[in-house]
PDB file of C-alpha atoms in Angstrom:
ATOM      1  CA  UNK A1183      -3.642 243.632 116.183  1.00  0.00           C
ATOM      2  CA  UNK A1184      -2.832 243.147 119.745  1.00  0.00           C
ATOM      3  CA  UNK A1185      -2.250 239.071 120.954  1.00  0.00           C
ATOM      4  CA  UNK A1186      -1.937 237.280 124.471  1.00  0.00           C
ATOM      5  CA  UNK A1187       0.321 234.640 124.976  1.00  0.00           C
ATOM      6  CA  UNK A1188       0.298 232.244 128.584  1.00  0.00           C
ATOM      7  CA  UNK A1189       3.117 229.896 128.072  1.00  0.00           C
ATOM      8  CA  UNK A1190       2.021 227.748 130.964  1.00  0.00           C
ATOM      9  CA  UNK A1191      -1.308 225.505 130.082  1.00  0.00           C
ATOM     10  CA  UNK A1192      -0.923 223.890 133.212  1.00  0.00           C
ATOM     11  CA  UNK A1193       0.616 224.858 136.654  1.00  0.00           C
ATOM     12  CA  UNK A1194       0.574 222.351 139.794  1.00  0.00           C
ATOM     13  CA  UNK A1195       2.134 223.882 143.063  1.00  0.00           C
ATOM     14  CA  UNK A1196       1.818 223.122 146.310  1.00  0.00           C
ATOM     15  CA  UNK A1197      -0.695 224.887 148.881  1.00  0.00           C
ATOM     16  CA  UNK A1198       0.768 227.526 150.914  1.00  0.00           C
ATOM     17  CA  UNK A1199       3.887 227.517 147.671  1.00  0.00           C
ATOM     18  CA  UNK A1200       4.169 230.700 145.939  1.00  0.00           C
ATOM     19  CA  UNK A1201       2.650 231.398 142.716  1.00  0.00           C
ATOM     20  CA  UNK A1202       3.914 233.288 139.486  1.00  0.00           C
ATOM     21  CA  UNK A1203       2.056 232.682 136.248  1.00  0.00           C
ATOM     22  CA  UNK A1204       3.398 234.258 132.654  1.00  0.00           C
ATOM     23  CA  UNK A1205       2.050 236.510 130.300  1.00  0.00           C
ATOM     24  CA  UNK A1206       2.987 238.217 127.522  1.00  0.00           C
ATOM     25  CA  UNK A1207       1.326 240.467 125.195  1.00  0.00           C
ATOM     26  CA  UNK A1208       1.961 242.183 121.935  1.00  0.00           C
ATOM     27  CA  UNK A1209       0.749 245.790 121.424  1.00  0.00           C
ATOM     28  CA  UNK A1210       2.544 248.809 119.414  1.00  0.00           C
ATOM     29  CA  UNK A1211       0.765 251.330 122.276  1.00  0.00           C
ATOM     30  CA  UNK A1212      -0.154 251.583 125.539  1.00  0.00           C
ATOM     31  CA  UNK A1213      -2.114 248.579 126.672  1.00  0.00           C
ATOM     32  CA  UNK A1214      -4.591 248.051 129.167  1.00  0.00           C
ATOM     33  CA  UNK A1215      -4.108 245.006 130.769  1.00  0.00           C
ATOM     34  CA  UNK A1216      -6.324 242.449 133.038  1.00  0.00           C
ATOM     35  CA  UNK A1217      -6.241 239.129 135.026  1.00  0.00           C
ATOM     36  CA  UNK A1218      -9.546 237.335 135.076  1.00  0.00           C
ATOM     37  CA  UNK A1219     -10.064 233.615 137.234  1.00  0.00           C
ATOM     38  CA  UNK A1220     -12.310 231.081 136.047  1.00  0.00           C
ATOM     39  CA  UNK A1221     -13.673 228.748 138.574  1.00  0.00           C
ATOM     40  CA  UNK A1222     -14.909 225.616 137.236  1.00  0.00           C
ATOM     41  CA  UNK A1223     -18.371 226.070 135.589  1.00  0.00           C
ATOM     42  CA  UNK A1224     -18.582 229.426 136.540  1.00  0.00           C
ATOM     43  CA  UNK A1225     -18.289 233.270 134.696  1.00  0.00           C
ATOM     44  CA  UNK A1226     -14.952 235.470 134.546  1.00  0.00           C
ATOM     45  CA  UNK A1227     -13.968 237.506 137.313  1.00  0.00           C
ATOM     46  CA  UNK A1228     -11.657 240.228 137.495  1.00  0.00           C
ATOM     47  CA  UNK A1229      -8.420 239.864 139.549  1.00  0.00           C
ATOM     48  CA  UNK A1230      -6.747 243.049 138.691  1.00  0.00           C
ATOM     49  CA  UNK A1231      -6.236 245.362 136.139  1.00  0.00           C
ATOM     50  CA  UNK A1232      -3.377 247.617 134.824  1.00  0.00           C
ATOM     51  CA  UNK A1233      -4.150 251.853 132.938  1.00  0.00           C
ATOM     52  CA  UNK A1234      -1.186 253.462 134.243  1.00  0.00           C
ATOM     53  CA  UNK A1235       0.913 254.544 137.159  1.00  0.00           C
ATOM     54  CA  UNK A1236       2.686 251.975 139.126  1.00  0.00           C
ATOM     55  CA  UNK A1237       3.538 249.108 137.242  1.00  0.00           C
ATOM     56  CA  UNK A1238       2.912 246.763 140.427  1.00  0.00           C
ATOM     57  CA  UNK A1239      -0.875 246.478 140.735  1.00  0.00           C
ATOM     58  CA  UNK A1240      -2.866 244.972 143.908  1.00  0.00           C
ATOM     59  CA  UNK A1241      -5.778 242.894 142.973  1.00  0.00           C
ATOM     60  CA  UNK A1242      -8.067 240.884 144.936  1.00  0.00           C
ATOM     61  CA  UNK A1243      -7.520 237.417 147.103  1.00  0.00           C
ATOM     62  CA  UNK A1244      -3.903 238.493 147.351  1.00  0.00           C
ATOM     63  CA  UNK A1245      -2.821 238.550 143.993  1.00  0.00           C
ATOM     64  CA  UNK A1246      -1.076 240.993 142.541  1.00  0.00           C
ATOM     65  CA  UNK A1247       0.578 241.520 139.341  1.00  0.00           C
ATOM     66  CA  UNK A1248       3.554 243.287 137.631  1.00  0.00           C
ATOM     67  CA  UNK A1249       3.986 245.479 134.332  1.00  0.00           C
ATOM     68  CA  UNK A1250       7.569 245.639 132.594  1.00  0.00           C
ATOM     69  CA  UNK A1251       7.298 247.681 129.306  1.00  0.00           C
ATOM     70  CA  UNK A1252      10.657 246.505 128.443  1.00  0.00           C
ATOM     71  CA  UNK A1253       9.754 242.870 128.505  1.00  0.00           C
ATOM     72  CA  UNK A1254       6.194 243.236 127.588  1.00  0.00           C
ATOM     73  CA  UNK A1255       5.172 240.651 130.400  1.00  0.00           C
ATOM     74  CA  UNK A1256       2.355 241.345 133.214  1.00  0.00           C
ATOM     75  CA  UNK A1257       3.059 238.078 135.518  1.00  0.00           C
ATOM     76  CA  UNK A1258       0.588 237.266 138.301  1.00  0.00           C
ATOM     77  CA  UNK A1259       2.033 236.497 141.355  1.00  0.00           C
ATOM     78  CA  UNK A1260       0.613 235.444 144.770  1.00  0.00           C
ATOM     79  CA  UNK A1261       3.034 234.740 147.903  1.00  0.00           C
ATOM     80  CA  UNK A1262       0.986 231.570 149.109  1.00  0.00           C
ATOM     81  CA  UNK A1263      -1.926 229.813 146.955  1.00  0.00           C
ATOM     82  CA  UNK A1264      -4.913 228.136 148.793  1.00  0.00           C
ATOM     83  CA  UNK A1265      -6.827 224.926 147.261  1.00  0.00           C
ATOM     84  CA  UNK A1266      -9.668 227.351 146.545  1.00  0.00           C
ATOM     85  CA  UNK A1267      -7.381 229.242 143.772  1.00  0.00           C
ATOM     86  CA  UNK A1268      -7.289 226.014 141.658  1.00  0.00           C
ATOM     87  CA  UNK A1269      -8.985 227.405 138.780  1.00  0.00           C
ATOM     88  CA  UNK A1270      -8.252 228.584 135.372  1.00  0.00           C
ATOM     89  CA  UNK A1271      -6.459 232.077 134.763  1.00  0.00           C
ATOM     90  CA  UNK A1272      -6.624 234.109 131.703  1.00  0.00           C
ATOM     91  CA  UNK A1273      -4.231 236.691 130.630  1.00  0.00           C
ATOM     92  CA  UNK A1274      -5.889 240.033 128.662  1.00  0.00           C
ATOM     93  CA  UNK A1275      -5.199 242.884 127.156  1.00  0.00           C
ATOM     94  CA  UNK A1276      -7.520 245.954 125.465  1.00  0.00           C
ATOM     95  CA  UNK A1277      -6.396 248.888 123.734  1.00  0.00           C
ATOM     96  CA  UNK A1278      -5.755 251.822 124.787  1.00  0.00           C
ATOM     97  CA  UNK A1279      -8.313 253.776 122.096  1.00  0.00           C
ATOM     98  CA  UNK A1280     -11.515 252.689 124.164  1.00  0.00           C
ATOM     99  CA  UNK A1281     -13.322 249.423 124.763  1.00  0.00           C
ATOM    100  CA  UNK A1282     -15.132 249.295 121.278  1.00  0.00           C
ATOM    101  CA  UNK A1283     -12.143 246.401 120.559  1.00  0.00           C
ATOM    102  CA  UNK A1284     -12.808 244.309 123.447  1.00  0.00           C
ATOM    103  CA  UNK A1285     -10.737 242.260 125.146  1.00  0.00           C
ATOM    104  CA  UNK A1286      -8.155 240.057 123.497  1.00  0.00           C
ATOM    105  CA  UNK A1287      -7.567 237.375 125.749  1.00  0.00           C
ATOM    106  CA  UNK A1288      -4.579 234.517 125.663  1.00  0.00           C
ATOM    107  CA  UNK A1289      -5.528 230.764 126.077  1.00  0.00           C
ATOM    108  CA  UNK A1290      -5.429 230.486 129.816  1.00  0.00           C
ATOM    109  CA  UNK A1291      -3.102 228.666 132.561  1.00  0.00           C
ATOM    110  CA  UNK A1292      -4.947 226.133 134.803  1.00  0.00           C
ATOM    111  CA  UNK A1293      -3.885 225.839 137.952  1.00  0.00           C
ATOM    112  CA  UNK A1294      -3.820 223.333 140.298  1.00  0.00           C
ATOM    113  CA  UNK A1295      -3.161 222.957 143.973  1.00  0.00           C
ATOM    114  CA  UNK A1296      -1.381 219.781 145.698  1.00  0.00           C
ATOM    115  CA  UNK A1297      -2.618 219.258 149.247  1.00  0.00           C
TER     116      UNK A1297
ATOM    117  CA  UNK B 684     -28.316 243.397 141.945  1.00  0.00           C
ATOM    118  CA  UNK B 685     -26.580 241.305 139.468  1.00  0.00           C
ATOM    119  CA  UNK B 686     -24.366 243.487 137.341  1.00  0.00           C
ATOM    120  CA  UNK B 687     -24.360 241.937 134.038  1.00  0.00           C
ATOM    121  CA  UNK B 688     -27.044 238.829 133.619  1.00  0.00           C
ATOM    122  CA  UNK B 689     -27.744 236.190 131.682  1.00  0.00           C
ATOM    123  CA  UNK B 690     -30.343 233.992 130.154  1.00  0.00           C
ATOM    124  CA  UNK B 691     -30.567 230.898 129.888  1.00  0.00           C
ATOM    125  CA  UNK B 692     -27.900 229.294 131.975  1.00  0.00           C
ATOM    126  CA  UNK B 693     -27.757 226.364 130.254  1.00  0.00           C
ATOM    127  CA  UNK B 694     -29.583 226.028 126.922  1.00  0.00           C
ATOM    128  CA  UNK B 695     -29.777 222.096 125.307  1.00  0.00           C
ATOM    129  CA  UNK B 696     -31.072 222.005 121.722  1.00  0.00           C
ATOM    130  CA  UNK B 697     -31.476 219.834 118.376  1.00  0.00           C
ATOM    131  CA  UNK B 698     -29.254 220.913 114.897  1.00  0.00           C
ATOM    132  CA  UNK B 699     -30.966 223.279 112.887  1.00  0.00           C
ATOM    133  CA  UNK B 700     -32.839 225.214 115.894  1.00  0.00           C
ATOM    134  CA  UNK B 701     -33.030 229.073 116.244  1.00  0.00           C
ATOM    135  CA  UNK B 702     -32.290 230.363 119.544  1.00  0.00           C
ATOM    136  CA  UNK B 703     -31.842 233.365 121.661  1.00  0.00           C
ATOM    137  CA  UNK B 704     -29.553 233.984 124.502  1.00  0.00           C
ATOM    138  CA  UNK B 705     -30.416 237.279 126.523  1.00  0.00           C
ATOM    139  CA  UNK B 706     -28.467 240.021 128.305  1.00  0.00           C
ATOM    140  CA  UNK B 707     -28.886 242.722 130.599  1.00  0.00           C
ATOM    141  CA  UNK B 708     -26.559 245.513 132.796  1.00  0.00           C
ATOM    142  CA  UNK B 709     -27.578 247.464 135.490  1.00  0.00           C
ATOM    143  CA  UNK B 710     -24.317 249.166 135.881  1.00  0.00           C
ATOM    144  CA  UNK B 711     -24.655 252.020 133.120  1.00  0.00           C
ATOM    145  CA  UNK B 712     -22.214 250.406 130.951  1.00  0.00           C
ATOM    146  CA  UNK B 713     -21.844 251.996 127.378  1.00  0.00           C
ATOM    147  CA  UNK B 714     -20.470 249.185 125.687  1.00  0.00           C
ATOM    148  CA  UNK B 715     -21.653 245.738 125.437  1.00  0.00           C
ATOM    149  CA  UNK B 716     -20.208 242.727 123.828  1.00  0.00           C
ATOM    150  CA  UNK B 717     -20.636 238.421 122.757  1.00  0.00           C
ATOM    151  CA  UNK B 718     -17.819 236.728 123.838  1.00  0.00           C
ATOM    152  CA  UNK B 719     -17.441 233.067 122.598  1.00  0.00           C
ATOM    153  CA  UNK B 720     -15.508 230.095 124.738  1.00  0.00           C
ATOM    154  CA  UNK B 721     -14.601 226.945 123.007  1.00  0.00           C
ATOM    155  CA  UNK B 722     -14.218 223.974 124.174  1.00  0.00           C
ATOM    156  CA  UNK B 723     -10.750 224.186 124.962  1.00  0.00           C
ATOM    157  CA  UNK B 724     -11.354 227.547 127.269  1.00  0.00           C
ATOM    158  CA  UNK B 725     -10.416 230.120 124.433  1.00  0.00           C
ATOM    159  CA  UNK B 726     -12.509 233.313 124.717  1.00  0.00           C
ATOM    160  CA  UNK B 727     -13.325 235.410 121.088  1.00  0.00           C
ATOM    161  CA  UNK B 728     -14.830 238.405 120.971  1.00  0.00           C
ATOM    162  CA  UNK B 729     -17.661 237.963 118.375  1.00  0.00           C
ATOM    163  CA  UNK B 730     -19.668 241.529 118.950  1.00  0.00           C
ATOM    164  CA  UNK B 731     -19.880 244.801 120.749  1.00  0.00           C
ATOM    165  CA  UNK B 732     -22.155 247.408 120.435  1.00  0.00           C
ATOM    166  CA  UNK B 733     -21.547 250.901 121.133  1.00  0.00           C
ATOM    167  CA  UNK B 734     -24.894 252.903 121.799  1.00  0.00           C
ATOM    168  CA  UNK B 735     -26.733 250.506 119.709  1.00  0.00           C
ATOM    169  CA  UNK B 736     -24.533 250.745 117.063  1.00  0.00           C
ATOM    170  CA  UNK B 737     -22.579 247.661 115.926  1.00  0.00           C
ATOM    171  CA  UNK B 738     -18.603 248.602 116.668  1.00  0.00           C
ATOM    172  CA  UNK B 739     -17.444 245.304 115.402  1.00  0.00           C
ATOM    173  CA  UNK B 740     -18.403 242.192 113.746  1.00  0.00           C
ATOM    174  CA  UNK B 741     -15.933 239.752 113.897  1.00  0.00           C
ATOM    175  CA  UNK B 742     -15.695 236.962 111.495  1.00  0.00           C
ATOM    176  CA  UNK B 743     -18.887 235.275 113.031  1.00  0.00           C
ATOM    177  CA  UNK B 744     -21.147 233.320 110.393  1.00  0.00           C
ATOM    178  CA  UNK B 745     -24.342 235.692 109.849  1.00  0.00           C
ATOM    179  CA  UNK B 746     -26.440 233.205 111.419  1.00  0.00           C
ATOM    180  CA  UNK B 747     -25.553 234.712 114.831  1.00  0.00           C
ATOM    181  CA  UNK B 748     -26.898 237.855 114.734  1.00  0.00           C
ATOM    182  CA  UNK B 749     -26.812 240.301 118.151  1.00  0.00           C
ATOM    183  CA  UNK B 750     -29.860 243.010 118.549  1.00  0.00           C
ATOM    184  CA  UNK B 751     -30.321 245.318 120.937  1.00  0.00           C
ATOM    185  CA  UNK B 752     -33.344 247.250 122.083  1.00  0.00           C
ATOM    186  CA  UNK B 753     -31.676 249.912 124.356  1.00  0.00           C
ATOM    187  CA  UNK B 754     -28.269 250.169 126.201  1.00  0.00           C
ATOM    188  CA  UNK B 755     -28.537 247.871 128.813  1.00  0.00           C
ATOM    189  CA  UNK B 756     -29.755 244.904 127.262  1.00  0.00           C
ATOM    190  CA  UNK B 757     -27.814 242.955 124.388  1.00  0.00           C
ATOM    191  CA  UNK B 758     -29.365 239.421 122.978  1.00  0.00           C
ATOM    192  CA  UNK B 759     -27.568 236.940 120.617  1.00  0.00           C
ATOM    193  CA  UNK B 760     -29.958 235.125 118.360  1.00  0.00           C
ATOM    194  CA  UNK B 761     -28.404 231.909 116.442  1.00  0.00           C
ATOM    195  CA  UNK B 762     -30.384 230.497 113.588  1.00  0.00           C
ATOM    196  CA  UNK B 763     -30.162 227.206 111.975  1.00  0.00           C
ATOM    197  CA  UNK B 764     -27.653 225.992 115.020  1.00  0.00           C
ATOM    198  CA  UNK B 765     -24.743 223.537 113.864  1.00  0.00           C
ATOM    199  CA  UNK B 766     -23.138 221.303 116.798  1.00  0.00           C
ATOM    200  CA  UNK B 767     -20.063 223.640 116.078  1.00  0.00           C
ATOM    201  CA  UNK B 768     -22.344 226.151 117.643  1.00  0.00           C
ATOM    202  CA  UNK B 769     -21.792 224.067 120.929  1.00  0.00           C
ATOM    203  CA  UNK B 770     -19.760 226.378 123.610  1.00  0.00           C
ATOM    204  CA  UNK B 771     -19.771 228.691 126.284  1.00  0.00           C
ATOM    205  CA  UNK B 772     -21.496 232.477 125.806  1.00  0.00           C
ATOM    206  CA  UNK B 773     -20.381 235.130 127.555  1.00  0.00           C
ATOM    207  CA  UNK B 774     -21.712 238.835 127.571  1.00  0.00           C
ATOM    208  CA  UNK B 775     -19.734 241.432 128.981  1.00  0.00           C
ATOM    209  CA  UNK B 776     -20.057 245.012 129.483  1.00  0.00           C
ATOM    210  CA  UNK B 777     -17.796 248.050 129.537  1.00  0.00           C
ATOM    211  CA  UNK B 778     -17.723 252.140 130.326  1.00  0.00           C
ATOM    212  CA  UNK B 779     -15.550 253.920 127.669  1.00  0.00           C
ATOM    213  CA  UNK B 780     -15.061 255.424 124.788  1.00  0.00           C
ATOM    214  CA  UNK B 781     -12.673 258.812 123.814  1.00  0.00           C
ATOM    215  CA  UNK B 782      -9.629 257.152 124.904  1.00  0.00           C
ATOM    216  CA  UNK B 783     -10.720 255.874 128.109  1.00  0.00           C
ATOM    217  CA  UNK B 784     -11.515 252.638 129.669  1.00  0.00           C
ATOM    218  CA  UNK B 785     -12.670 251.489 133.011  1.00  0.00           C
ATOM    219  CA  UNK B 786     -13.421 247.478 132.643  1.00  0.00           C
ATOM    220  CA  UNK B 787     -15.076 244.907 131.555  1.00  0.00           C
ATOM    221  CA  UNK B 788     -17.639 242.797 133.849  1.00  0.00           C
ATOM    222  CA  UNK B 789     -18.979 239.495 132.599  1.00  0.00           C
ATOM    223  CA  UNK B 790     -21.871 237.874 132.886  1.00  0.00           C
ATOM    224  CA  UNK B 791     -21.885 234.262 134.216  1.00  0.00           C
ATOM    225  CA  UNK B 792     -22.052 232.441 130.617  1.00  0.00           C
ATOM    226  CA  UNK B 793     -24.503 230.442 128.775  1.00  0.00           C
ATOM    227  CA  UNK B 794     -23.493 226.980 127.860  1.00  0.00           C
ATOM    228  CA  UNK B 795     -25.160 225.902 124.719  1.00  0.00           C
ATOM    229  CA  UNK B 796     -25.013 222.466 123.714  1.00  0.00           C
ATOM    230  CA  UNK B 797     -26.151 221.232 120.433  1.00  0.00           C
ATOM    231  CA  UNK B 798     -27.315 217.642 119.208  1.00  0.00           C
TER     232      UNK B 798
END
């Protein structure tokens, strides 16, 4: 069975700082791999996503993310964070078979943003 | 146009109440799933179905119980609710199946809160 783990619960940093948060995942195949942002009270939406090809994937609100097989980490980044990205950010991964397995998702880094 | 909905936003009710949360997808989806968020912001998958078939049940107690009348829409019905039952509901959506994947969109969650 596949597993998600975000070392980081929490994450302050300053605004305009850069941003890397962790994740690793554990998976005998290919995985498919997602960043999803959680603003307080509100649903799940997708930053980014990783199938195949280049390992360095482009997502929305400048974030982008980075796949290394060999270390079995896909770390968001984002060169400089604005107050509105304080939120919480979950890790995921699905297999490779289909979606009929959902989403296994780790426990989540929340961010926060010094003025 | 709301891809994947929800209803009821918010849902209060007493111990030992049945209830029904509803979804629905516009986008053509194939899959649909019950995710679960706890109070400390960890998502479980509890169901998907797969052209109203049930793909997997995950170890969920029977009194939640999904049904769904055609491919777009997938309800959750609790019975007897428990103030364990108290969390965040999320249904999400996904095209694939044969090896492929495209995504998952979520809906914007129902919080129920038993007392």
């Amino acid at each position: 069975a596949q597993s998600v783990t975000q070392p980081d619960i929490h994450i302050t940093v300053s605004e305009g700082a850069s941003l890397e948060l962790r994740c690793n995942y554990s998976y005998g195949a290919t995985p498919y791999l997602f960043w999803y942002v959680q603003s307080p009270g509100q649903g799940l939406q997708l930053l980014l996503k990783y199938f195949s090809g280049d390992t360095l994937v482009q997502g929305i609100k400048g974030f982008e993310a980075e796949f290394k097989r060999s270390q079995s980490s896909f770390n968001l980044r984002k060169p400089s964070v604005h107050w509105s990205d304080a939120a919480e950010y979950f890790c995921a991964v699905g297999t490779s078979g289909g979606g009929a397995d959902g989403l296994t998702f780790g426990k989540g880094t929340h961010l926060i943003i010094q003025p | 146009d709301t891809a994947v909905s929800q209803t009821p936003k918010y849902l209060v009710t007493q111990m030992g109440n049945d209830k029904s949360i509803k979804c629905e997808q516009n986008l053509g989806h194939d899959t649909m799933y019950w995710y679960k968020q706890d109070s400390k912001k960890f998502l479980k998958i509890m169901f998907s179905y797969n052209n109203k078939e049930l793909i997997i049940n995950e170890t969920v107690p029977n009194r939640f119980s999904p049904k769904s009348p055609d491919k777009a829409h997938l309800n959750l019905h609790i019975n007897s609710l428990e103030l364990g039952d108290s969390a965040v509901y999320f249904c999400a959506s996904s095209l694939s199946w044969g090896g492929t994947n495209y995504g998952y969109t979520f809906g914007s969650g129902t919080r129920l809160t038993v007392v």
